Coordinates of C-alpha atoms in Angstrom, one line a residue:
M146 CA 35.9 -16.5 -12.8
G147 CA 37.1 -15.5 -9.4
E148 CA 34.6 -16.5 -6.7
A149 CA 35.7 -13.8 -4.4
E150 CA 35.5 -11.2 -7.1
V151 CA 31.9 -12.2 -8.2
L152 CA 30.7 -12.4 -4.6
G153 CA 32.3 -8.9 -3.9
L154 CA 30.4 -7.5 -6.9
F155 CA 27.1 -9.2 -5.8
R156 CA 27.6 -7.8 -2.2
R157 CA 28.2 -4.3 -3.6
A158 CA 25.0 -4.7 -5.7
V159 CA 23.0 -5.8 -2.7
T160 CA 24.4 -3.2 -0.3
H161 CA 24.3 -0.2 -2.7
D162 CA 21.6 -1.1 -5.2
D163 CA 24.3 -1.1 -7.8
A164 CA 23.1 -2.5 -11.1
T165 CA 26.5 -2.0 -12.7
A166 CA 28.1 -4.2 -10.1
M167 CA 25.4 -6.9 -10.5
R168 CA 25.8 -6.9 -14.3
A169 CA 29.6 -7.1 -14.0
G170 CA 29.3 -10.0 -11.5
L171 CA 26.9 -11.9 -13.8
E172 CA 29.2 -11.3 -16.8
R173 CA 32.1 -12.9 -14.9
L174 CA 29.9 -15.7 -13.4
L175 CA 28.5 -16.6 -16.8
G176 CA 31.9 -16.6 -18.5
L177 CA 31.0 -13.7 -20.8
T178 CA 34.1 -11.6 -20.0
E179 CA 36.6 -14.3 -20.9
G180 CA 34.5 -16.0 -23.5
A181 CA 34.7 -19.2 -21.5
G182 CA 30.9 -19.7 -21.3
L183 CA 28.9 -21.3 -18.6
S184 CA 30.6 -23.4 -15.9
A185 CA 28.6 -25.5 -13.4
A186 CA 31.5 -25.5 -11.0
D187 CA 31.8 -21.7 -11.0
E188 CA 28.1 -21.2 -10.6
Y189 CA 28.0 -23.8 -7.8
R190 CA 30.5 -21.7 -5.7
V191 CA 28.3 -18.6 -5.6
R192 CA 25.1 -20.4 -4.8
H193 CA 23.9 -20.7 -1.2
P194 CA 23.8 -24.4 0.0
D195 CA 20.0 -24.1 0.4
Y196 CA 19.6 -22.7 -3.2
V197 CA 16.3 -23.3 -5.0
M198 CA 15.6 -22.8 -8.7
E199 CA 12.1 -22.9 -10.1
M200 CA 10.8 -23.0 -13.7
P201 CA 7.1 -22.3 -13.4
Q202 CA 6.3 -22.9 -17.0
S203 CA 7.5 -26.6 -16.8
G204 CA 6.4 -27.0 -13.2
E205 CA 9.9 -28.0 -12.0
R206 CA 11.9 -27.1 -8.9
I207 CA 15.6 -27.9 -8.3
R208 CA 16.4 -27.9 -4.6
G209 CA 20.0 -27.5 -3.4
R210 CA 23.1 -26.3 -5.2
D211 CA 24.3 -29.9 -5.5
A212 CA 21.2 -30.9 -7.5
M213 CA 21.6 -27.8 -9.7
R214 CA 25.2 -28.6 -10.4
G215 CA 24.3 -32.2 -11.3
M216 CA 21.6 -31.0 -13.7
Q217 CA 24.0 -28.6 -15.4
E218 CA 26.7 -31.2 -15.7
A219 CA 24.2 -33.6 -17.3
F220 CA 22.9 -30.9 -19.8
P221 CA 23.8 -32.1 -23.3
A222 CA 24.9 -28.7 -24.7
P223 CA 24.9 -25.5 -22.6
P224 CA 23.6 -22.4 -24.3
R225 CA 25.5 -19.4 -25.4
V226 CA 24.2 -16.6 -23.2
Q227 CA 23.7 -12.9 -23.9
L228 CA 22.6 -10.4 -21.2
R229 CA 20.1 -7.8 -22.3
R230 CA 19.2 -6.0 -19.0
V231 CA 19.9 -6.2 -15.3
V232 CA 17.6 -4.3 -12.9
G233 CA 16.9 -4.5 -9.2
A234 CA 17.7 -3.4 -5.7
G235 CA 18.8 -4.9 -2.5
R236 CA 18.6 -8.6 -2.5
V237 CA 16.3 -9.0 -5.5
W238 CA 17.5 -8.7 -9.1
V239 CA 15.8 -9.3 -12.5
V240 CA 17.9 -10.4 -15.4
E241 CA 16.8 -10.4 -19.1
G242 CA 18.8 -12.4 -21.5
V243 CA 18.9 -14.6 -24.6
N244 CA 19.9 -18.2 -24.6
D245 CA 21.1 -19.7 -27.9
Y246 CA 21.1 -23.5 -27.9
G247 CA 22.8 -23.8 -31.3
G248 CA 20.2 -21.8 -33.2
D249 CA 17.3 -22.7 -30.9
V250 CA 16.9 -19.2 -29.4
W251 CA 15.0 -18.5 -26.2
H252 CA 14.4 -15.3 -24.3
V253 CA 14.8 -15.7 -20.6
V254 CA 13.9 -13.7 -17.5
L255 CA 15.4 -14.6 -14.2
T256 CA 14.5 -13.3 -10.8
L257 CA 17.5 -13.7 -8.5
E258 CA 17.3 -13.5 -4.7
L259 CA 20.6 -13.1 -2.9
D260 CA 21.7 -13.3 0.7
D261 CA 23.7 -10.5 2.4
D262 CA 27.0 -12.3 1.5
G263 CA 26.0 -12.1 -2.2
R264 CA 25.2 -15.8 -2.6
I265 CA 22.2 -16.8 -4.8
V266 CA 19.5 -18.2 -2.6
R267 CA 16.6 -18.4 -5.1
D268 CA 16.4 -18.3 -8.8
T269 CA 13.1 -18.3 -10.8
R270 CA 13.3 -18.6 -14.6
Y271 CA 10.8 -17.9 -17.3
Y272 CA 11.5 -18.9 -20.9
A273 CA 9.9 -17.7 -24.2
R274 CA 10.6 -18.4 -27.8
P275 CA 10.6 -15.6 -30.3
F276 CA 7.6 -15.3 -32.6
E277 CA 6.5 -13.2 -35.6
P278 CA 4.4 -10.3 -34.6
P279 CA 0.9 -9.9 -36.2
A280 CA 0.8 -7.5 -39.2
W281 CA -2.0 -5.3 -37.6
R282 CA 0.4 -4.0 -34.9
A283 CA 2.9 -2.7 -37.5
P284 CA 1.7 1.0 -37.3
F285 CA 2.2 1.1 -33.6
V286 CA 5.6 -0.6 -33.0
E287 CA 9.2 -0.5 -33.9
P288 CA 11.6 -3.5 -34.0
V289 CA 13.8 -4.4 -31.0
A290 CA 17.3 -5.4 -31.9

């Protein structure tokens, strides 16, 4: 991952409301383009020093990019990540994805807030496990791949 390349894509997304640039930057940042996977060091470099990440469902907040990097480096086995959708405008972007922790699958939605330089300032994450839909809804729905 090239830090300058990712920040350039993020700046383009912020300046021009360019979802394609934001997705391309996220794919590079998350190691999806090279198949390298997540890297705490790469993510650290595109976070603002005053970065804050919150997980409302667990009631946790990680304050500072150093603390976030420490948490990531201590994580037993990082997930395999799949991006589903990236939408947003200006400095606020919403990312839908799927995290696979060796068969333990979670759907995740992130709200990313960036500064004008393309650095991630704030990150709020919501996690949900898949579940079987109730039979009564079958006449009204179609499966999502």
